PDB file of C-alpha atoms in Angstrom:
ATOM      1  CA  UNK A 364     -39.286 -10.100   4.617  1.00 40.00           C
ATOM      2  CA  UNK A 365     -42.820  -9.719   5.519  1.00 49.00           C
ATOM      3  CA  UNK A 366     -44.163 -12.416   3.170  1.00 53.00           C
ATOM      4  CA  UNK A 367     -44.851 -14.554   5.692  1.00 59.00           C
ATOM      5  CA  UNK A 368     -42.888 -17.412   4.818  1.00 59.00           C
ATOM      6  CA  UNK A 369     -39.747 -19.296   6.490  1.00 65.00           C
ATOM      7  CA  UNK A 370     -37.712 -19.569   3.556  1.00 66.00           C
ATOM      8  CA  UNK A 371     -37.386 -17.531   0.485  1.00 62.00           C
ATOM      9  CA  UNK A 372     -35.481 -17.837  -2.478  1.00 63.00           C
ATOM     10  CA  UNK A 373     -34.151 -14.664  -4.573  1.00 61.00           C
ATOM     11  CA  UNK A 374     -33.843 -15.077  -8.129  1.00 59.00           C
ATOM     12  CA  UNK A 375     -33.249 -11.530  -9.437  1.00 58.00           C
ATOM     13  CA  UNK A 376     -31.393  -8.417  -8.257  1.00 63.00           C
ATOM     14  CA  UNK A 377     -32.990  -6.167  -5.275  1.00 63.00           C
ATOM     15  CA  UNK A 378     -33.536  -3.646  -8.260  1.00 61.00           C
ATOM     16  CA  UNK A 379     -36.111  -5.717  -9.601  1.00 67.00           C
ATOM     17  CA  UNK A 380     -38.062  -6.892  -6.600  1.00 71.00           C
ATOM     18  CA  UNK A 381     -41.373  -5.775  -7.521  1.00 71.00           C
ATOM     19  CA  UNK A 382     -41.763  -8.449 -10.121  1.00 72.00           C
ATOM     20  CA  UNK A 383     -40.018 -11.290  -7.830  1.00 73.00           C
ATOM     21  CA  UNK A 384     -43.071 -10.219  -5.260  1.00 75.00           C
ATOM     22  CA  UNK A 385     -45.051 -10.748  -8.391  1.00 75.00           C
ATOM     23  CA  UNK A 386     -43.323 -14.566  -9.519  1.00 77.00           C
ATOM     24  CA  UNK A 387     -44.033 -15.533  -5.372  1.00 78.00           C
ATOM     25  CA  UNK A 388     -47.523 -14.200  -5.461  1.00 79.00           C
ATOM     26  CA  UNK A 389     -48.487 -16.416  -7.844  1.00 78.00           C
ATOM     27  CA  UNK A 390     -46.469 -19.756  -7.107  1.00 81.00           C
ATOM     28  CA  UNK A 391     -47.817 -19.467  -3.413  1.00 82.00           C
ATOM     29  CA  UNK A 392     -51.797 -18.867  -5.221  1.00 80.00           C
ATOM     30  CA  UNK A 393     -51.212 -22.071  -7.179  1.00 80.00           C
ATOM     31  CA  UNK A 394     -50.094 -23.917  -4.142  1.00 83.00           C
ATOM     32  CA  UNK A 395     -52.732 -22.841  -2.455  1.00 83.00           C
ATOM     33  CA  UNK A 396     -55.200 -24.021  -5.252  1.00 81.00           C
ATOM     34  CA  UNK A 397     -53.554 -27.296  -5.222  1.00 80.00           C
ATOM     35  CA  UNK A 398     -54.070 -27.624  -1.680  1.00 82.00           C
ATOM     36  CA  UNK A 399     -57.780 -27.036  -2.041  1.00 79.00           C
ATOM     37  CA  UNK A 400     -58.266 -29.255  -4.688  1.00 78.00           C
ATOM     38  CA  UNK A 401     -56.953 -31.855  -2.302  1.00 79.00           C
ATOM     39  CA  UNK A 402     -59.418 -30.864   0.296  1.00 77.00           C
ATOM     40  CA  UNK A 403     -62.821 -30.362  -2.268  1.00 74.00           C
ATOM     41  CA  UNK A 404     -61.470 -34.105  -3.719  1.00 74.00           C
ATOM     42  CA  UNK A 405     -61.554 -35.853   0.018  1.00 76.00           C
ATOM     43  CA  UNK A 406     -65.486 -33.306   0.578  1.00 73.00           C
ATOM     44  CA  UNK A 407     -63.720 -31.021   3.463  1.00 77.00           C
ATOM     45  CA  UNK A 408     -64.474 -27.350   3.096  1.00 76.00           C
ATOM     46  CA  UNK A 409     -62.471 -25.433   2.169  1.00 78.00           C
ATOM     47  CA  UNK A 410     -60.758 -23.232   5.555  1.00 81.00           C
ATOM     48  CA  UNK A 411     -62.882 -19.935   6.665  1.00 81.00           C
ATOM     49  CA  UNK A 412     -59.292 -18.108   6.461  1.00 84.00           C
ATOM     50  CA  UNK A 413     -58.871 -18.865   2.737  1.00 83.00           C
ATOM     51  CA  UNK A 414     -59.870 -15.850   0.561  1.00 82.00           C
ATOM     52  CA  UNK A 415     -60.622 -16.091  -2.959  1.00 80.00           C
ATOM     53  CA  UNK A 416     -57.455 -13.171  -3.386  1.00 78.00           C
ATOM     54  CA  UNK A 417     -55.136 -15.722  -1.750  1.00 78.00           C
ATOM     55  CA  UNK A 418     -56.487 -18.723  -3.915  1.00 77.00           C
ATOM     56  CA  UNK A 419     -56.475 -15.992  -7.272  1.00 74.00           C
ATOM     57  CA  UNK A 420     -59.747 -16.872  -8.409  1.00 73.00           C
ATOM     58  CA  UNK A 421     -63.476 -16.383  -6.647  1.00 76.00           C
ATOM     59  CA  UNK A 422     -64.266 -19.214  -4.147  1.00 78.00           C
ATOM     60  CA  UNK A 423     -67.258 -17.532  -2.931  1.00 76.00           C
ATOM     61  CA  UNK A 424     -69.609 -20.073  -4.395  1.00 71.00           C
ATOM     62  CA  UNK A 425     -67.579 -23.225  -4.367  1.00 72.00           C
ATOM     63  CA  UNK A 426     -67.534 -22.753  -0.802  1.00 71.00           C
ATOM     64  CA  UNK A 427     -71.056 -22.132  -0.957  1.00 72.00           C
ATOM     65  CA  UNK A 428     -71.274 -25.590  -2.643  1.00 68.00           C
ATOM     66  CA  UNK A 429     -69.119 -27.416  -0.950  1.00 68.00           C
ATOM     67  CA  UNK A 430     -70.836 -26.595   2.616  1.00 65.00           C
ATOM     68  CA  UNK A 431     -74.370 -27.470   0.657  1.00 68.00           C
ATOM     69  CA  UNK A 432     -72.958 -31.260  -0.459  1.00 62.00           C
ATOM     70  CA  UNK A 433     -71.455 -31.462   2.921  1.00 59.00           C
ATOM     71  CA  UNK A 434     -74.763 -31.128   4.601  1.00 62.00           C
ATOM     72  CA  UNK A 435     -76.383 -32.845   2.386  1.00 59.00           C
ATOM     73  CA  UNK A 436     -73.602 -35.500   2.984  1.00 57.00           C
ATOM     74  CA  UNK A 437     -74.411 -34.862   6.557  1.00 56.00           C
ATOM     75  CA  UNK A 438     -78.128 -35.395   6.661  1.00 57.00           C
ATOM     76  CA  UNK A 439     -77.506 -38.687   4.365  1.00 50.00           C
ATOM     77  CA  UNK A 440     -79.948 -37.457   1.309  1.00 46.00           C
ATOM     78  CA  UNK A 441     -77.019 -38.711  -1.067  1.00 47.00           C
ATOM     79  CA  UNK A 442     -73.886 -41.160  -0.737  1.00 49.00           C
ATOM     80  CA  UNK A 443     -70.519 -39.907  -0.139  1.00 51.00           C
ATOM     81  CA  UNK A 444     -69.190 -41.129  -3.727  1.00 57.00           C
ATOM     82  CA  UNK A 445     -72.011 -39.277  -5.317  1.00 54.00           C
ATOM     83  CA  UNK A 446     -71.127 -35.917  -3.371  1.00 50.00           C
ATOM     84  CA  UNK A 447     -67.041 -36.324  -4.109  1.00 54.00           C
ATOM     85  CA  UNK A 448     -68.033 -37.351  -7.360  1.00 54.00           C
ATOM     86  CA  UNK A 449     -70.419 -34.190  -7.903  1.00 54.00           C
ATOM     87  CA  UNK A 450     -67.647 -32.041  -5.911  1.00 50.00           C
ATOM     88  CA  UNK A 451     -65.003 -33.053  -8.877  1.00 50.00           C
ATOM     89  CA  UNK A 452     -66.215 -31.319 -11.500  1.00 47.00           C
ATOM     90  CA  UNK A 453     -66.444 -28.601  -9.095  1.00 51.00           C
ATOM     91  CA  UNK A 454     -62.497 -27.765  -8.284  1.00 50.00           C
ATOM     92  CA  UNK A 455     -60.395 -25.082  -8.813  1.00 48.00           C
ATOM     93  CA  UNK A 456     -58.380 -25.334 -11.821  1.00 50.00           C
ATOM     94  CA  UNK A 457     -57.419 -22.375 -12.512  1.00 46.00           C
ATOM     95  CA  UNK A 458     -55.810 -18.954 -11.231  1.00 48.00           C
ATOM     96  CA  UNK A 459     -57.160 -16.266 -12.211  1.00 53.00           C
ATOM     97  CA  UNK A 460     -54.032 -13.926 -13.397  1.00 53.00           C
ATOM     98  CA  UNK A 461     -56.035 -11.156 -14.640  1.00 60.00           C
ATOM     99  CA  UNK A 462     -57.091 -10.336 -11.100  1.00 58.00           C
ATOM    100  CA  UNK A 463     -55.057  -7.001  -9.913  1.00 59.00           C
ATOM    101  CA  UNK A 464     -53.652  -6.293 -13.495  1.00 63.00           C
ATOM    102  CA  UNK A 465     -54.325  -2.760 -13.022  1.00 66.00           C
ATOM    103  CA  UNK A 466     -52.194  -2.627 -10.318  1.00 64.00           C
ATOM    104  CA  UNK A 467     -49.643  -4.254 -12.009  1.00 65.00           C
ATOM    105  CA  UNK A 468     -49.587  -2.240 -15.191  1.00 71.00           C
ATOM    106  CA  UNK A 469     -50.009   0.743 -12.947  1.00 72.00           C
ATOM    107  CA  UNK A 470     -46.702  -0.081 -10.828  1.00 72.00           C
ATOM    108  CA  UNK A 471     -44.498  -0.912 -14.299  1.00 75.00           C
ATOM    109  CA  UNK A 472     -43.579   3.051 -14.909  1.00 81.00           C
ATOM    110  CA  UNK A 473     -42.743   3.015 -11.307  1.00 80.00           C
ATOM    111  CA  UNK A 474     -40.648   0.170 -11.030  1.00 77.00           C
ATOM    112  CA  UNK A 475     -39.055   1.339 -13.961  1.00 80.00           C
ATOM    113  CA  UNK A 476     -38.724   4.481 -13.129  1.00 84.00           C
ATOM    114  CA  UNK A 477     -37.109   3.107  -9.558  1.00 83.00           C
ATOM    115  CA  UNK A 478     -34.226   0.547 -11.423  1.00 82.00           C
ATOM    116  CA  UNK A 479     -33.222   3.147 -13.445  1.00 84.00           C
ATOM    117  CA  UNK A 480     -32.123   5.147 -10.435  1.00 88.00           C
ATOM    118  CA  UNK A 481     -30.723   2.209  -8.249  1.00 86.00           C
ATOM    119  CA  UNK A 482     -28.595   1.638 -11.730  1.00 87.00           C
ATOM    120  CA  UNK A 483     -27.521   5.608 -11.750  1.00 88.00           C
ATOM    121  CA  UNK A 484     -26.388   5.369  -7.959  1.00 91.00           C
ATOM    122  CA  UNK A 485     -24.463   2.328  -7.942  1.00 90.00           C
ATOM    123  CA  UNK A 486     -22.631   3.568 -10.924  1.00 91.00           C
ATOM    124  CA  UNK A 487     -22.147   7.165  -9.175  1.00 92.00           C
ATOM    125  CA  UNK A 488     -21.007   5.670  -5.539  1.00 92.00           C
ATOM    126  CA  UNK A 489     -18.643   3.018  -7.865  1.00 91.00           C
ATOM    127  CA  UNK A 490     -17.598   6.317  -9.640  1.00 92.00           C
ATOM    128  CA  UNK A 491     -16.887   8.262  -6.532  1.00 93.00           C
ATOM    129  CA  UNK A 492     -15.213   5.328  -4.730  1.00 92.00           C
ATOM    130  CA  UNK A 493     -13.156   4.241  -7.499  1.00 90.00           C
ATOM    131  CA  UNK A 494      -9.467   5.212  -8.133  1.00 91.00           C
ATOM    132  CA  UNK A 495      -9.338   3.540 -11.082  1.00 91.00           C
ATOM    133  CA  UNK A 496     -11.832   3.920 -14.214  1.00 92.00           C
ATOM    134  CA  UNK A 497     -14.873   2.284 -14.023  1.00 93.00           C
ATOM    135  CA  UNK A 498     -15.710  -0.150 -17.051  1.00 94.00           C
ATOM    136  CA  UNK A 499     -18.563  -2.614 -17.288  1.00 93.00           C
ATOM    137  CA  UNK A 500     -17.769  -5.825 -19.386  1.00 95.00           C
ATOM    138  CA  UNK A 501     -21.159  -5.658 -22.098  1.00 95.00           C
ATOM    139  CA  UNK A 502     -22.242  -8.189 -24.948  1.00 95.00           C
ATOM    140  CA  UNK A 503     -23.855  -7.191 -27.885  1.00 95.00           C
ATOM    141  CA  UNK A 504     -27.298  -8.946 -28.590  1.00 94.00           C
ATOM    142  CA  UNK A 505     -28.522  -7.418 -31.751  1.00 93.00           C
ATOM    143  CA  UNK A 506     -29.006  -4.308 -33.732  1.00 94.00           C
ATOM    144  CA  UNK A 507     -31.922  -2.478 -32.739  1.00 93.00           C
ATOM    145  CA  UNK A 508     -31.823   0.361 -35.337  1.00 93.00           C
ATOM    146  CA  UNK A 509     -28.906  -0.003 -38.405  1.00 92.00           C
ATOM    147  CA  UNK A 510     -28.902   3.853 -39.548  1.00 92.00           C
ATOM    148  CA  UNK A 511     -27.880   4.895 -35.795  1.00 93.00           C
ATOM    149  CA  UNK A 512     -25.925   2.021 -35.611  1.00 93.00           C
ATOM    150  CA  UNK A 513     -27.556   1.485 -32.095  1.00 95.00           C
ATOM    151  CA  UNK A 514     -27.342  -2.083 -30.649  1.00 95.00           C
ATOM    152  CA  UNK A 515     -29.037  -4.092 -27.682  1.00 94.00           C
ATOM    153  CA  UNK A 516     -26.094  -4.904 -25.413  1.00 95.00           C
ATOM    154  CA  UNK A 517     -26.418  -6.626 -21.931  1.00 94.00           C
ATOM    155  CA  UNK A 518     -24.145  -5.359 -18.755  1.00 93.00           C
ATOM    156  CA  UNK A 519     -23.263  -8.551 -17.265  1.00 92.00           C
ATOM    157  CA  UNK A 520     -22.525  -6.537 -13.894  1.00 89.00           C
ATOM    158  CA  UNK A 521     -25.678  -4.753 -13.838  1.00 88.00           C
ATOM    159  CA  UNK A 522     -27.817  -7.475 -15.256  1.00 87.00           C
ATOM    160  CA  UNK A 523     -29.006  -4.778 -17.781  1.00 87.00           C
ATOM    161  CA  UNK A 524     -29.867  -4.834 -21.442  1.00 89.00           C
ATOM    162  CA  UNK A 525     -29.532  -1.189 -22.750  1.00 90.00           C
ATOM    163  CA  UNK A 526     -29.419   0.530 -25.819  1.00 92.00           C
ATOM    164  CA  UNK A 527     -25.866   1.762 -26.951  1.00 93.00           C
ATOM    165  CA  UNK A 528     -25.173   3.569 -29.548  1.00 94.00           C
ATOM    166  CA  UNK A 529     -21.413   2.724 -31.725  1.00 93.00           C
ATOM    167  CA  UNK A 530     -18.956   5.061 -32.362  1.00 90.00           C
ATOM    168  CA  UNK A 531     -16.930   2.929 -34.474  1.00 90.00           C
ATOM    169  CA  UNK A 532     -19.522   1.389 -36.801  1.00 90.00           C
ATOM    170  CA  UNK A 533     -20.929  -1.964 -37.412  1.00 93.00           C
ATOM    171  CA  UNK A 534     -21.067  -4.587 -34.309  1.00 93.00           C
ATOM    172  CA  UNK A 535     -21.170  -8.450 -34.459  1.00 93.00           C
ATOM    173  CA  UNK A 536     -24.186 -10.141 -32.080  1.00 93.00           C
ATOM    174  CA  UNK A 537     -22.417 -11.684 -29.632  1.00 94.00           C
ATOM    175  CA  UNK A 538     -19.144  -9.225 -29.912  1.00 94.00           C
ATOM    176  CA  UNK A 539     -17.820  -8.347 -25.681  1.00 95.00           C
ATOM    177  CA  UNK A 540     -17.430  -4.689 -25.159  1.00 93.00           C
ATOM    178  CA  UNK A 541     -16.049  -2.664 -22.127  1.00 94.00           C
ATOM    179  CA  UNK A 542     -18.208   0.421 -21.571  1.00 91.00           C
ATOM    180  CA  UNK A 543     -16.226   2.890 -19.831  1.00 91.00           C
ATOM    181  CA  UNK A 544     -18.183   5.347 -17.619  1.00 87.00           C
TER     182      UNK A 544
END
């Protein structure tokens, strides 16, 4: 799938991929950081390859650090325990999740705007393909807005919460509902 990794694991529908990139992204950054912890705890640098975007937070001068107390470590001027002990304090703990925000923010109408018509077409080709009528079993979560008597209901086959407005009144939280298309 182009992430580069020999297993993957799928937690939400293919309409909502963007933000399972997003959930990935960031488990394989914090991996990453643990891994480097690891390495700055035992005083070996941290690998040329690794870029601060992959780790989520600037390693520019850690790195920069960690090669100084290596040579230093190198060239004997201080004892190993006082360069791993100096190199502690030093780690990575955190990822940096404000990085590329922009970008996310940015892509929301768009991913939006792309769900809603993946939801449209697979209700049109079920539509065209159907004989029978096409009805989604719904629960209702909550009203959203009493004088319109509009609700929050979820579409268990869509994995969809949407806003539906009753034509026969008043609806209990938790009530099932067949929407008929």
């Amino acid at each position: 799938f182009g992430m580069g990794l020999e297993c993957y694991v799928q937690w939400t529908s293919p309409i909502r991929r963007l933000t399972d990139l997003q959930v990935h992204a960031a488990l394989k950054r914090y991996l990453r950081k643990k891994r480097i912890n690891l390495l700055i705890q035992k005083g070996i640098p941290i690998p040329a390859d690794i870029t601060s975007m992959d780790v989520g937070c600037d390693i520019t001068q850690l790195r920069e650090y960690i090669n100084t107390a290596s040579e230093e470590k190198d060239n004997s001027i201080t004892s190993s325990d006082k360069v791993k002990e100096s190199l502690k304090f030093k780690t990575v703990d955190y990822i940096d999740y404000s990085s590329g925000l922009g970008m996310i923010f940015a892509a929301r109408p768009i991913q939006s705007s792309s769900s809603s018509y993946w939801h449209l077409e697979y209700i049109r080709r079920l539509v065209d393909e159907s004989i029978d009528e096409v009805m989604f079993e719904s629960v209702v979560l909550g009203c959203v807005n009493q004088e319109r008597c509009q609700y929050a209901i979820y579409v268990y086959a869509l994995g969809l919460e949407h806003r539906y407005v009753s034509e026969t009144g008043k609806l209990e939280e938790g009530k099932k509902l067949w929407l008929k298309v």
